[in-house]
Structure formats: structure tokens, C-alpha cells
Amino acid sequence: MMLRAGTAVTCLACRSLLSPRMGLRVGVPVQKLHPLSRAIHHRYSNANAQRTPHRTAARHFTSLSRLPPRTHKYRYGGQGGHGYQQHRTFWVARLATRLLKLRYLVLGSAVGGGYTAKKTYEDWKDSLPDLSEYTWVVPDFVWELSEQIDLEKLASALPELPDAEELAKLIPDLEKIGENFTFLKGLLSTGMGLVSEVNGASGLRLLLESPADSALNAPEAPVAAATAATTAASAESGGDKQYKKTSDKEKIDQLQEELLRSQMKYQRMLERLEKENKELRKVVLQKDDKGIHQRKVKKSLIDLYSEVLDILSDYDSNYNTQDHLPRVVVVGDQSAGKTSVLEMIAQARIFPRGSGEMMTRSPVKVTLSEGPHHVAMFKDSSREFDLSKEEDLAALRHEIELRMRKSVKDGQTVSAETISLSVKGPGIQRMVLVDLPGVISTVTAGMASDTKETIFSISKAYMQNPNAIILCIQDGSVDAERSIVTDLVSQMDPQGKRTIFVLTKVDLAEKNLSSPSRIQQIIEGKLFPMKALGYFAVVTGKGSSSESIDSIKDYEEDFFQGSRLLRDGMLKAHQVTTKNLSLAVSDCFWKMVRESVEQQADAFKASRFNLETEWKNNYPRLRELDRNELFEKAKNEILDEVISLSQVTPKHWQSILQKKLWERVSTHVIENIYLPAAQTMDSGTFNTTVDIKLKQWTDKQLPHKALEVAWETLQEEFARFMAEYKGKDQDDIFDKLKEAVKDESIKRHKWNERAMDSLRVIQHNALEDRSITDKPQWDAAIQFMEETLQSRLKDTESVITDMVGPDWKQRWMHWTNRTPEQHVRNETKNELERLLKLQEEHTAYLANDEVTTVRKNLEARGVEVDPVLIKDTWHQLYRRHFLQKALGHCNLCRRGFYYYQRHFVDSELECNDIVLFWRIQRMLVITANTLRQQLTNTEVRRLEKNVKEVLEDFGEDTEKKTQLITGRRVQLAEDLKKVREIQEKLEAFIEALHKEK
């Protein structure tokens, strides 16, 4: 049977040709050998001595073998049936009759069975294919040996040679070789052999490789090829004389060169066939792709596994269900060639590159799988990068670099956030690899101070997984003593049961090292203080970023073909090239997956039970809503509240707007317009002052104040509806979210600025109108003025009371006393009240001489007072005095509408203040109506739109939702959802894995 070990292709069947004296043992049991090998080399075994070799080989490849005879049941059960009775008579006649019947049955069966067997054998023989076309499977030099060398003559001449006994130890049993050559030629020429199904590139491997062997357990030397090369070399000697002239050293060199040539020849043949099969598989996959829209898309096995790993990367549970699913973790010193090895495995230059600069700043998970097109895609993106185009490759490298820099927080150099990438293409080995930042020994300028510790922490977090395969990358061009990663790997995997060691840049190592045996020590695991499952030596190019993958492969093959490391036996053929490394890593990965995935599924099943039990005990009447579902529920409630806002009646808007607007502007109207204008007794001067101040107010302040009132009213109504909705069994878990949505919506809402100009015109026209048309309007203006003045008078009385303290009645009833300051103010108040009684028509301000007089009068009574305190007290007293007079004047004007209509001609009554308040009242009504129309027609809808936009933005921001929707209930529901999803994905993957087996 043919076995593929690294780049060498040898014949395992020829191992049986070796003489037992050579001391070589082949640890492949007969049951695990290929049927063709058993047919050729074990046809004389005692176990099958009675069976011909042809029958032995054919038995495993035909369904015509006889089945065991079927056991027939007796018709009546038991041995004789239930109705069986022994007859005491005629037993002799019965016995004779049965014996005669038995004779005919035996003769008939023999004749029929013989004919059937002959017919079956002839049909089976005719159905066998002509295997003469497959003679290329056996190397050409084997046929040449069998034709050109007389093995019997050579065997008889051996005893006559000098040192025949020592030479016999090196040369196999030639008689045995001759017998097997004869049988092998007859077997292939007559068409008797193996009929195997060739399935793509793996079909050739079935023919060349033992299923029991893996790339890591390949034999250390191609013994059969060496035997054939030895025979060829002996044939080329041309006789005993030439053999004597050739030294042993030259003979060994010739054998090694012939061996290498044979290895490379059949390696190229294998690669050519694999390339052809790859193209065929690509065509098949493309045809399968065309019908993909007609049926449900079926995910590949590696895609299912990658989805599980993606979910686990975001999973964080308080139950500490650790992620122990296998990954291939790629670790190494900075610039050791980790990225280059990954690119050779992925067959594309997909990673950003830098000369001595740290490029890998965060873990990159790469899922490799087979597909018809060579493409790459990020987990969170639908864009496909065509890896056969240089433009897409450059865009992919740029995108990876941007994602890495984005994941790194301010003040940091590396990040633990994983970037997930999938790569598909023809002939790519299926596995999941994680490229980690390179291990550094020194923090350089521009790096964070904790960069070294962070990289160690990230690497340990991935390597401490007991099922992770550690791909340890070591730069072969630097001194082994400078390695940092080997110590780290030996700490995490001291037994080396899941570590694969890769020595990169072997071409530079061979060129620079004066002692090539040092490389041999590294590959044999004798130099570094670490153990590994396997050791590989690779070359990943000449160091140029512009090199293509194909050129790197060619360079690697050419290097090892001419390398003395391989020629001198320092490196084994199965330990070199990234292709052998990829096969070995893939085999280890899937072996580890099959061994551990069911255990992980059981662990998550137990975690799910614990979480479900906690939920049932703590929240028995609530649904298990995760954070996203809770957000959708809150979103619907908020939108309902916004819709309710549009159902507010116009009358309600009108009343609250008018009330709030007057509360906002009343102080300005009384203090800055009415009081200054009322200081004059002349009607014309009063009206002129009022008109000027109203115009200034309308131009500068009034429209802004009105819009502020409208906006605040909208906010208050929105908040009121949300508060009322909260009483309807609302979940308190939404409070923070709703408050944040309200604040952000109000912050984004901008009132239409064009409404201000139109509002200014409306207000100016309303204030210009002085025409009171009827008595009800006059009475309404008087009522509005009285209410306003009484409210102000009440506020002024309260201020004065606080200034002077409690009166004698309050002091006696509540046992309170005045403070010294209140005593001084009370004395000042009494003195100023006497002044007002003497001069009821006094102006609003005290003259300086009047202040001095009051102060001296108080000092005469032993009260020291400051002039500022006198003026402050006078302001409040005069305000009260003025409001009291205004209220009295308002009562007089109740019957003044008749005089107003006559423009107060021939009347001492002047009611200009009533007209002022009517103008103010009419402006308030018109402004409130305008704002109400703008609210209901425009602003409420714009606020609803803003709320929807805020909800959409919050819905896309996972971090925002995590901040606003919190609590143990939410976290428990999140964990339950994740664990269930992980368990379902694992079960689906395990089912698919079993089907693939």
C-alpha cells in the first residue's frame, strides 16, 4: 500500500520485502494494511492458507461473498412440532425413504451450487476493471528494476563477494523481491486488483496513505523507496568490478540523491493531480452554487463550529461555564512569521504587514473552509472580498487594520476584542485559527506601559484552554536563546500534548548558521525547554510584501529540494513545507474537536438547567425576555405615549399655553411697562410710554419667551403622559430608558426658527390694537387687571411681612420674636409709612434728602440704619401703596366703558391702564392660539419623529442598551438565551459531525 509522508511518496507494501536481518520493524498491523498490500505481501499467511491470493483481495471489494446460511424455523416449532408422535410401526420403511430423498437432495444441491458458483465467479471476473492503466501507481524505476536486473543471478553471486555477510545486511532478500515483482506485474496486467472510489484529491490519498497514519505519525524514513533505490544502484554498478571500485561513501550519496529525486518526482505528480482535482471540485461546487436559491442553504461543518465560537466569545456567565472548545492558537515572538504562516495556510496575503512594527494589535479569528471561490468575509458584514483580485486584497488588509485600531482604547496599544473573519477557497483545509499579538520583551516608545503584560495575559487566556492547539512559531533566523514564546508555551502545555512547533525562515537559518545540526536539534525537540506533538520547518518567502502565495510555494519547494538539511537527513520529508503543516494541524484540530465537543455540550446543558431553576424560583410569573426583547417592549410603550400626546385637545393646549405665557411675562409687564408708565398723570404721556416699551419688548424678547413657553409646555405634557402611563402596571425596569429617550429627544428637537418671525408680526399687530368693541371685553380686561394686581399685592405683602417679622398678635400666639434686623426694618417701615401718608402722590423713588431725613429720625430713636436698607424698604412699601391705589382705580373704571367710547371727553376719569391690560390679554390669547396651532400641526409630529430616531439609535447601540436596561433579571434572561443558543448550535454541530463520520 502506498503511504504519503510529507513530500515523500513511498510504498509501504515494499516494507515486507526487507530482510528481517535489517532490524527494521513496521508497526502497521495486517488488518490495517490496504487490501492490495495484503493481497501482494501476505498471501501465504497461515490464517488464509486455504484461500488463493486473488480470492483474498477480492473478498473486500465485492458484495458477492456468500452470506452465512439462513437458519430455517420448523414449521410446527420445537424439534418435532407440537403434533409429533412416535410411531412404533413402519419405522424401517420410513428411514429408507428419507435416506433416498437425502441422496437426491445432496446430488441436486451439489450440481446446482457448482453451476451457480461458476456463474457467479465468471460474472464477478468480467465485472473487474482493467487495471493495466493504473501501472503508473508503481514508480517507473521499480518496473525498470524488475526488467533489467536478474535477481536470481545477483543472489547467487553475493556469497562470492568479499564481505558478503556485511553486504547482505544492507541488501534485502532478492528472492522475495523477485517473487513479489512477478506477482505484482501479473496482478496489474491481468486486471486482478483493487477497485477503489477516487473522491477528489482525497481519493489519491486513499491510495497512497494508510487511514491509520496521520501526518504527525508518519514513518521517519521512506524505507521502501530506499530499498528500491538500493536495488537500482546495485544494477547500475554493472558488475563486481565496478562495485569494488566505488567507495561506500559515494554509494550512500548516490542512494540519497536518487531517493530525493524520486521523492520530488512523485511529489510533483501528486501536486499536479491534486491541482486537477481541485479544479474539478471547484466546478462541482460552482454547479452546486447555482441551485442554492432553489433549496435551503446548508451550512458547512466548519461554519457551524465557527458560529459556536463567535457566540462563546461574547458569552459571560456567573456560572463560570468556561469555553473549552478547540481552536488553533497561533503564538510567537513579534516578527517571527506568525502572519506569514497563517497566510500560507489561508493561501492569500490577507493581513496588514509592517517592517519590524507591531501590526497584530488584537486577536483575529480566521475560519478556514472549502468553497468554489477564494473569498473572505467578516462576521458582521455582508461584503465579500475576492482574494484573487489585488484590489480586494488591499481593501481587506486596510479593513483589518482599521478594525484593529478601532478596537484599541485610548491609551492602550493592544486589545482583547476579537475580530472574526472567514476565508473560503478551493483546497483550503478546514479549521479555526486565532492569530494573537506577537510576544515582546521590551516596551518601546509610543506603546502603553502595560503592553507586554497585556499581550501575555491575552495569550495565556487563549492557551489555558485545555483543548486549544498551540501553534508555536519560532524564528529560525535568530538565536534560539532570544526566544520568549517557548517559555510561555512550556508553562501552559508542559507535556507538549497539544503543541505543534513551527520553525520559520529556515532558508535564512541554513544560510547564517555555521552548524546546521543546530536546526536538527530544534526540530528534534532537543534544544528548547519545551515538548511538542510535532515539529515542522517552513519557508514563507524571501521577506518581500509583494510576493504572491504561488511564488512563495515555488520558492519553498525549490529550497527544500536543494537543501542539504533534507539531503543529509537532518530533516525528515514529512516535517517540511507549509502544506504538510496545514494537513497536520487540520488533522489535530478535528481530532481534538471530536474528543471534546460532546463534553462541552454536557457542560452547557448543566448550566442551562441551573439558570432555568433560578428563573423559576425568582421570577415565576414573568416571561424570559432578554435585553433586546425588553427594549422592543419599552419602545412600543414610548411610541404609544407619543401618539397619546397628539390626542391632546386644542382647548387644553390653549389654556395651558396662555397661563404659562402670562406667568413668564407678567413680571416684565408690571415692573417695566405698567409701573413706569403709571408714574405720570398725563394720559398722552402714559400711552406714549406704553407704546414705546411694548414695541421694544415685542422686537427683542416677547417672541423668544413665547417659543420657550411652548417648548416647555410640550416637554411637560410629554413627561405627564409618560408618568400617567407608568401607573398602568408598567415595569420599573424601563424607567432609565424612558428618561434617557425623553432627554435625548428634547435635546435633538429644534423649534422652527421661521415661526419666530411670523409670531413677532402677530404679537406686534395684537398689541397695536386699542379698540375694545363691547362691554364684556371691557369687564374681562378689568377682571384680568384686578386678578393680576391682587396677585402682585399679595406677593408684596408677603415680602414686607418677611422683612419686618411677626406682628404683636403672632408674637403672642406663636411665641415668636423679631430678629434685630427685622426690628430695624420694622422701625424703618413705620417711618416710611408716615411719609406716604403725608404725600400720597409721592413718586416711586426717594430723594437723597428724604433718605437722610428718615435716617436721622431713626437715629434719634436709637436705631442705626443703612441708606440701602431704607431704599429697599421704600420700594416694597411704595409698591404696595401703588397696587392698592391701582385696585381702587380699577373699581372706579368698571362704569367707565361709556366714557371710553367717547374717548373720555368731558370726564375726569382716565382708564388707560384698563386698555393696556386689554391689549396684553388679547396678545396672550392670539399668541397662545398661534403656538397651539404650531404645536398640533408641526412640533408634536417632529417630536414623535425625534423619539423614533432616538429609539432606533439606542436599538443599534448595544452598549447603550446595556447601560439603560440593567438588573439581575435582565442578566439572567441574557444568560439563558446565550446558553440555549450555544447548546442548540453545539447539538446541530455534533449531529453534522456524526453524519460526516
PDB file of N, CA and C in Angstrom, residues 550-610:
ATOM      1  N   ASP A 550       1.714  31.782  -4.656  1.00  0.00           N
ATOM      2  CA  ASP A 550       2.275  30.779  -5.573  1.00  0.00           C
ATOM      3  C   ASP A 550       3.791  30.895  -5.671  1.00  0.00           C
ATOM      4  N   SER A 551       4.303  32.120  -5.722  1.00  0.00           N
ATOM      5  CA  SER A 551       5.751  32.292  -5.800  1.00  0.00           C
ATOM      6  C   SER A 551       6.426  31.833  -4.514  1.00  0.00           C
ATOM      7  N   ILE A 552       5.766  32.052  -3.381  1.00  0.00           N
ATOM      8  CA  ILE A 552       6.330  31.586  -2.110  1.00  0.00           C
ATOM      9  C   ILE A 552       6.348  30.068  -2.070  1.00  0.00           C
ATOM     10  N   LYS A 553       5.283  29.426  -2.557  1.00  0.00           N
ATOM     11  CA  LYS A 553       5.255  27.961  -2.598  1.00  0.00           C
ATOM     12  C   LYS A 553       6.381  27.416  -3.470  1.00  0.00           C
ATOM     13  N   ASP A 554       6.561  28.023  -4.638  1.00  0.00           N
ATOM     14  CA  ASP A 554       7.631  27.568  -5.530  1.00  0.00           C
ATOM     15  C   ASP A 554       8.999  27.757  -4.879  1.00  0.00           C
ATOM     16  N   TYR A 555       9.186  28.875  -4.229  1.00  0.00           N
ATOM     17  CA  TYR A 555      10.465  29.132  -3.571  1.00  0.00           C
ATOM     18  C   TYR A 555      10.697  28.135  -2.448  1.00  0.00           C
ATOM     19  N   GLU A 556       9.663  27.816  -1.690  1.00  0.00           N
ATOM     20  CA  GLU A 556       9.792  26.864  -0.601  1.00  0.00           C
ATOM     21  C   GLU A 556      10.142  25.476  -1.140  1.00  0.00           C
ATOM     22  N   GLU A 557       9.470  25.065  -2.218  1.00  0.00           N
ATOM     23  CA  GLU A 557       9.737  23.751  -2.790  1.00  0.00           C
ATOM     24  C   GLU A 557      11.164  23.683  -3.350  1.00  0.00           C
ATOM     25  N   ASP A 558      11.575  24.721  -4.043  1.00  0.00           N
ATOM     26  CA  ASP A 558      12.932  24.736  -4.605  1.00  0.00           C
ATOM     27  C   ASP A 558      13.983  24.723  -3.502  1.00  0.00           C
ATOM     28  N   PHE A 559      13.708  25.435  -2.433  1.00  0.00           N
ATOM     29  CA  PHE A 559      14.681  25.471  -1.342  1.00  0.00           C
ATOM     30  C   PHE A 559      14.878  24.093  -0.729  1.00  0.00           C
ATOM     31  N   PHE A 560      13.776  23.447  -0.366  1.00  0.00           N
ATOM     32  CA  PHE A 560      13.910  22.144   0.283  1.00  0.00           C
ATOM     33  C   PHE A 560      14.420  21.078  -0.680  1.00  0.00           C
ATOM     34  N   GLN A 561      14.173  21.240  -1.964  1.00  0.00           N
ATOM     35  CA  GLN A 561      14.684  20.270  -2.930  1.00  0.00           C
ATOM     36  C   GLN A 561      16.204  20.320  -2.982  1.00  0.00           C
ATOM     37  N   GLY A 562      16.764  21.505  -2.824  1.00  0.00           N
ATOM     38  CA  GLY A 562      18.207  21.616  -2.852  1.00  0.00           C
ATOM     39  C   GLY A 562      18.850  21.777  -1.510  1.00  0.00           C
ATOM     40  N   SER A 563      18.070  21.704  -0.440  1.00  0.00           N
ATOM     41  CA  SER A 563      18.617  21.932   0.897  1.00  0.00           C
ATOM     42  C   SER A 563      19.406  20.716   1.370  1.00  0.00           C
ATOM     43  N   ARG A 564      20.580  20.963   1.911  1.00  0.00           N
ATOM     44  CA  ARG A 564      21.371  19.855   2.463  1.00  0.00           C
ATOM     45  C   ARG A 564      20.778  19.359   3.776  1.00  0.00           C
ATOM     46  N   LEU A 565      19.901  20.179   4.411  1.00  0.00           N
ATOM     47  CA  LEU A 565      19.241  19.714   5.640  1.00  0.00           C
ATOM     48  C   LEU A 565      18.403  18.482   5.362  1.00  0.00           C
ATOM     49  N   LEU A 566      17.714  18.499   4.234  1.00  0.00           N
ATOM     50  CA  LEU A 566      16.897  17.346   3.870  1.00  0.00           C
ATOM     51  C   LEU A 566      17.755  16.262   3.223  1.00  0.00           C
ATOM     52  N   ARG A 567      18.739  16.690   2.443  1.00  0.00           N
ATOM     53  CA  ARG A 567      19.586  15.720   1.754  1.00  0.00           C
ATOM     54  C   ARG A 567      20.439  14.921   2.734  1.00  0.00           C
ATOM     55  N   ASP A 568      20.911  15.586   3.785  1.00  0.00           N
ATOM     56  CA  ASP A 568      21.740  14.902   4.773  1.00  0.00           C
ATOM     57  C   ASP A 568      20.933  14.198   5.849  1.00  0.00           C
ATOM     58  N   GLY A 569      19.613  14.227   5.735  1.00  0.00           N
ATOM     59  CA  GLY A 569      18.792  13.506   6.704  1.00  0.00           C
ATOM     60  C   GLY A 569      18.562  14.246   7.997  1.00  0.00           C
ATOM     61  N   MET A 570      18.968  15.531   8.078  1.00  0.00           N
ATOM     62  CA  MET A 570      18.721  16.288   9.311  1.00  0.00           C
ATOM     63  C   MET A 570      17.235  16.592   9.484  1.00  0.00           C
ATOM     64  N   LEU A 571      16.539  16.764   8.369  1.00  0.00           N
ATOM     65  CA  LEU A 571      15.101  16.979   8.392  1.00  0.00           C
ATOM     66  C   LEU A 571      14.427  15.834   7.663  1.00  0.00           C
ATOM     67  N   LYS A 572      13.306  15.392   8.176  1.00  0.00           N
ATOM     68  CA  LYS A 572      12.524  14.356   7.524  1.00  0.00           C
ATOM     69  C   LYS A 572      11.582  15.006   6.510  1.00  0.00           C
ATOM     70  N   ALA A 573      11.223  14.263   5.496  1.00  0.00           N
ATOM     71  CA  ALA A 573      10.412  14.824   4.419  1.00  0.00           C
ATOM     72  C   ALA A 573       9.045  15.267   4.913  1.00  0.00           C
ATOM     73  N   HIS A 574       8.476  14.575   5.899  1.00  0.00           N
ATOM     74  CA  HIS A 574       7.135  14.937   6.370  1.00  0.00           C
ATOM     75  C   HIS A 574       7.160  16.127   7.320  1.00  0.00           C
ATOM     76  N   GLN A 575       8.340  16.645   7.643  1.00  0.00           N
ATOM     77  CA  GLN A 575       8.437  17.756   8.586  1.00  0.00           C
ATOM     78  C   GLN A 575       8.617  19.098   7.896  1.00  0.00           C
ATOM     79  N   VAL A 576       8.598  19.142   6.591  1.00  0.00           N
ATOM     80  CA  VAL A 576       8.873  20.382   5.882  1.00  0.00           C
ATOM     81  C   VAL A 576       7.663  20.795   5.054  1.00  0.00           C
ATOM     82  N   THR A 577       7.628  22.051   4.663  1.00  0.00           N
ATOM     83  CA  THR A 577       6.636  22.758   3.846  1.00  0.00           C
ATOM     84  C   THR A 577       5.371  23.077   4.645  1.00  0.00           C
ATOM     85  N   THR A 578       4.799  24.220   4.320  1.00  0.00           N
ATOM     86  CA  THR A 578       3.573  24.667   4.988  1.00  0.00           C
ATOM     87  C   THR A 578       2.381  23.799   4.607  1.00  0.00           C
ATOM     88  N   LYS A 579       2.480  23.103   3.476  1.00  0.00           N
ATOM     89  CA  LYS A 579       1.376  22.234   3.088  1.00  0.00           C
ATOM     90  C   LYS A 579       1.252  21.064   4.058  1.00  0.00           C
ATOM     91  N   ASN A 580       2.374  20.425   4.373  1.00  0.00           N
ATOM     92  CA  ASN A 580       2.343  19.345   5.356  1.00  0.00           C
ATOM     93  C   ASN A 580       1.920  19.869   6.721  1.00  0.00           C
ATOM     94  N   LEU A 581       2.368  21.071   7.065  1.00  0.00           N
ATOM     95  CA  LEU A 581       1.958  21.680   8.331  1.00  0.00           C
ATOM     96  C   LEU A 581       0.449  21.874   8.365  1.00  0.00           C
ATOM     97  N   SER A 582      -0.124  22.377   7.288  1.00  0.00           N
ATOM     98  CA  SER A 582      -1.564  22.608   7.238  1.00  0.00           C
ATOM     99  C   SER A 582      -2.334  21.314   7.405  1.00  0.00           C
ATOM    100  N   LEU A 583      -1.901  20.258   6.730  1.00  0.00           N
ATOM    101  CA  LEU A 583      -2.572  18.966   6.866  1.00  0.00           C
ATOM    102  C   LEU A 583      -2.491  18.449   8.289  1.00  0.00           C
ATOM    103  N   ALA A 584      -1.324  18.560   8.896  1.00  0.00           N
ATOM    104  CA  ALA A 584      -1.140  18.058  10.259  1.00  0.00           C
ATOM    105  C   ALA A 584      -1.978  18.830  11.255  1.00  0.00           C
ATOM    106  N   VAL A 585      -1.986  20.160  11.131  1.00  0.00           N
ATOM    107  CA  VAL A 585      -2.759  20.979  12.062  1.00  0.00           C
ATOM    108  C   VAL A 585      -4.245  20.697  11.907  1.00  0.00           C
ATOM    109  N   SER A 586      -4.712  20.546  10.672  1.00  0.00           N
ATOM    110  CA  SER A 586      -6.123  20.240  10.445  1.00  0.00           C
ATOM    111  C   SER A 586      -6.505  18.903  11.059  1.00  0.00           C
ATOM    112  N   ASP A 587      -5.652  17.898  10.895  1.00  0.00           N
ATOM    113  CA  ASP A 587      -5.933  16.585  11.495  1.00  0.00           C
ATOM    114  C   ASP A 587      -6.014  16.686  13.012  1.00  0.00           C
ATOM    115  N   CYS A 588      -5.059  17.379  13.612  1.00  0.00           N
ATOM    116  CA  CYS A 588      -5.070  17.539  15.075  1.00  0.00           C
ATOM    117  C   CYS A 588      -6.302  18.304  15.536  1.00  0.00           C
ATOM    118  N   PHE A 589      -6.662  19.333  14.781  1.00  0.00           N
ATOM    119  CA  PHE A 589      -7.808  20.159  15.161  1.00  0.00           C
ATOM    120  C   PHE A 589      -9.079  19.323  15.202  1.00  0.00           C
ATOM    121  N   TRP A 590      -9.350  18.574  14.152  1.00  0.00           N
ATOM    122  CA  TRP A 590     -10.588  17.802  14.113  1.00  0.00           C
ATOM    123  C   TRP A 590     -10.560  16.634  15.094  1.00  0.00           C
ATOM    124  N   LYS A 591      -9.388  16.095  15.328  1.00  0.00           N
ATOM    125  CA  LYS A 591      -9.293  15.049  16.346  1.00  0.00           C
ATOM    126  C   LYS A 591      -9.648  15.610  17.710  1.00  0.00           C
ATOM    127  N   MET A 592      -9.137  16.789  18.024  1.00  0.00           N
ATOM    128  CA  MET A 592      -9.439  17.419  19.301  1.00  0.00           C
ATOM    129  C   MET A 592     -10.908  17.792  19.389  1.00  0.00           C
ATOM    130  N   VAL A 593     -11.495  18.256  18.283  1.00  0.00           N
ATOM    131  CA  VAL A 593     -12.906  18.621  18.275  1.00  0.00           C
ATOM    132  C   VAL A 593     -13.771  17.406  18.582  1.00  0.00           C
ATOM    133  N   ARG A 594     -13.486  16.288  17.930  1.00  0.00           N
ATOM    134  CA  ARG A 594     -14.300  15.090  18.142  1.00  0.00           C
ATOM    135  C   ARG A 594     -14.177  14.577  19.571  1.00  0.00           C
ATOM    136  N   GLU A 595     -13.044  14.788  20.186  1.00  0.00           N
ATOM    137  CA  GLU A 595     -12.830  14.283  21.542  1.00  0.00           C
ATOM    138  C   GLU A 595     -13.471  15.156  22.616  1.00  0.00           C
ATOM    139  N   SER A 596     -13.698  16.438  22.326  1.00  0.00           N
ATOM    140  CA  SER A 596     -14.098  17.359  23.399  1.00  0.00           C
ATOM    141  C   SER A 596     -15.452  18.004  23.222  1.00  0.00           C
ATOM    142  N   VAL A 597     -16.034  17.965  22.032  1.00  0.00           N
ATOM    143  CA  VAL A 597     -17.226  18.771  21.789  1.00  0.00           C
ATOM    144  C   VAL A 597     -18.425  18.260  22.591  1.00  0.00           C
ATOM    145  N   GLU A 598     -18.574  16.971  22.732  1.00  0.00           N
ATOM    146  CA  GLU A 598     -19.719  16.446  23.475  1.00  0.00           C
ATOM    147  C   GLU A 598     -19.608  16.765  24.960  1.00  0.00           C
ATOM    148  N   GLN A 599     -18.404  16.763  25.495  1.00  0.00           N
ATOM    149  CA  GLN A 599     -18.212  17.139  26.896  1.00  0.00           C
ATOM    150  C   GLN A 599     -18.619  18.595  27.127  1.00  0.00           C
ATOM    151  N   GLN A 600     -18.265  19.458  26.178  1.00  0.00           N
ATOM    152  CA  GLN A 600     -18.666  20.860  26.296  1.00  0.00           C
ATOM    153  C   GLN A 600     -20.176  21.014  26.198  1.00  0.00           C
ATOM    154  N   ALA A 601     -20.815  20.247  25.341  1.00  0.00           N
ATOM    155  CA  ALA A 601     -22.274  20.306  25.225  1.00  0.00           C
ATOM    156  C   ALA A 601     -22.936  19.901  26.539  1.00  0.00           C
ATOM    157  N   ASP A 602     -22.412  18.906  27.208  1.00  0.00           N
ATOM    158  CA  ASP A 602     -22.957  18.494  28.511  1.00  0.00           C
ATOM    159  C   ASP A 602     -22.778  19.578  29.561  1.00  0.00           C
ATOM    160  N   ALA A 603     -21.645  20.275  29.515  1.00  0.00           N
ATOM    161  CA  ALA A 603     -21.400  21.354  30.480  1.00  0.00           C
ATOM    162  C   ALA A 603     -22.415  22.485  30.304  1.00  0.00           C
ATOM    163  N   PHE A 604     -22.713  22.855  29.077  1.00  0.00           N
ATOM    164  CA  PHE A 604     -23.688  23.919  28.851  1.00  0.00           C
ATOM    165  C   PHE A 604     -25.105  23.446  29.138  1.00  0.00           C
ATOM    166  N   LYS A 605     -25.349  22.174  28.996  1.00  0.00           N
ATOM    167  CA  LYS A 605     -26.658  21.636  29.364  1.00  0.00           C
ATOM    168  C   LYS A 605     -26.884  21.762  30.867  1.00  0.00           C
ATOM    169  N   ALA A 606     -25.862  21.481  31.649  1.00  0.00           N
ATOM    170  CA  ALA A 606     -25.967  21.648  33.100  1.00  0.00           C
ATOM    171  C   ALA A 606     -26.117  23.117  33.483  1.00  0.00           C
ATOM    172  N   SER A 607     -25.385  23.990  32.812  1.00  0.00           N
ATOM    173  CA  SER A 607     -25.512  25.423  33.079  1.00  0.00           C
ATOM    174  C   SER A 607     -26.917  25.921  32.758  1.00  0.00           C
ATOM    175  N   ARG A 608     -27.478  25.437  31.678  1.00  0.00           N
ATOM    176  CA  ARG A 608     -28.848  25.836  31.317  1.00  0.00           C
ATOM    177  C   ARG A 608     -29.843  25.411  32.395  1.00  0.00           C
ATOM    178  N   PHE A 609     -29.686  24.231  32.943  1.00  0.00           N
ATOM    179  CA  PHE A 609     -30.585  23.769  34.000  1.00  0.00           C
ATOM    180  C   PHE A 609     -30.484  24.671  35.224  1.00  0.00           C
ATOM    181  N   ASN A 610     -29.284  25.070  35.605  1.00  0.00           N
ATOM    182  CA  ASN A 610     -29.110  25.942  36.766  1.00  0.00           C
ATOM    183  C   ASN A 610     -29.778  27.297  36.556  1.00  0.00           C
TER     184      ASN A 610
END
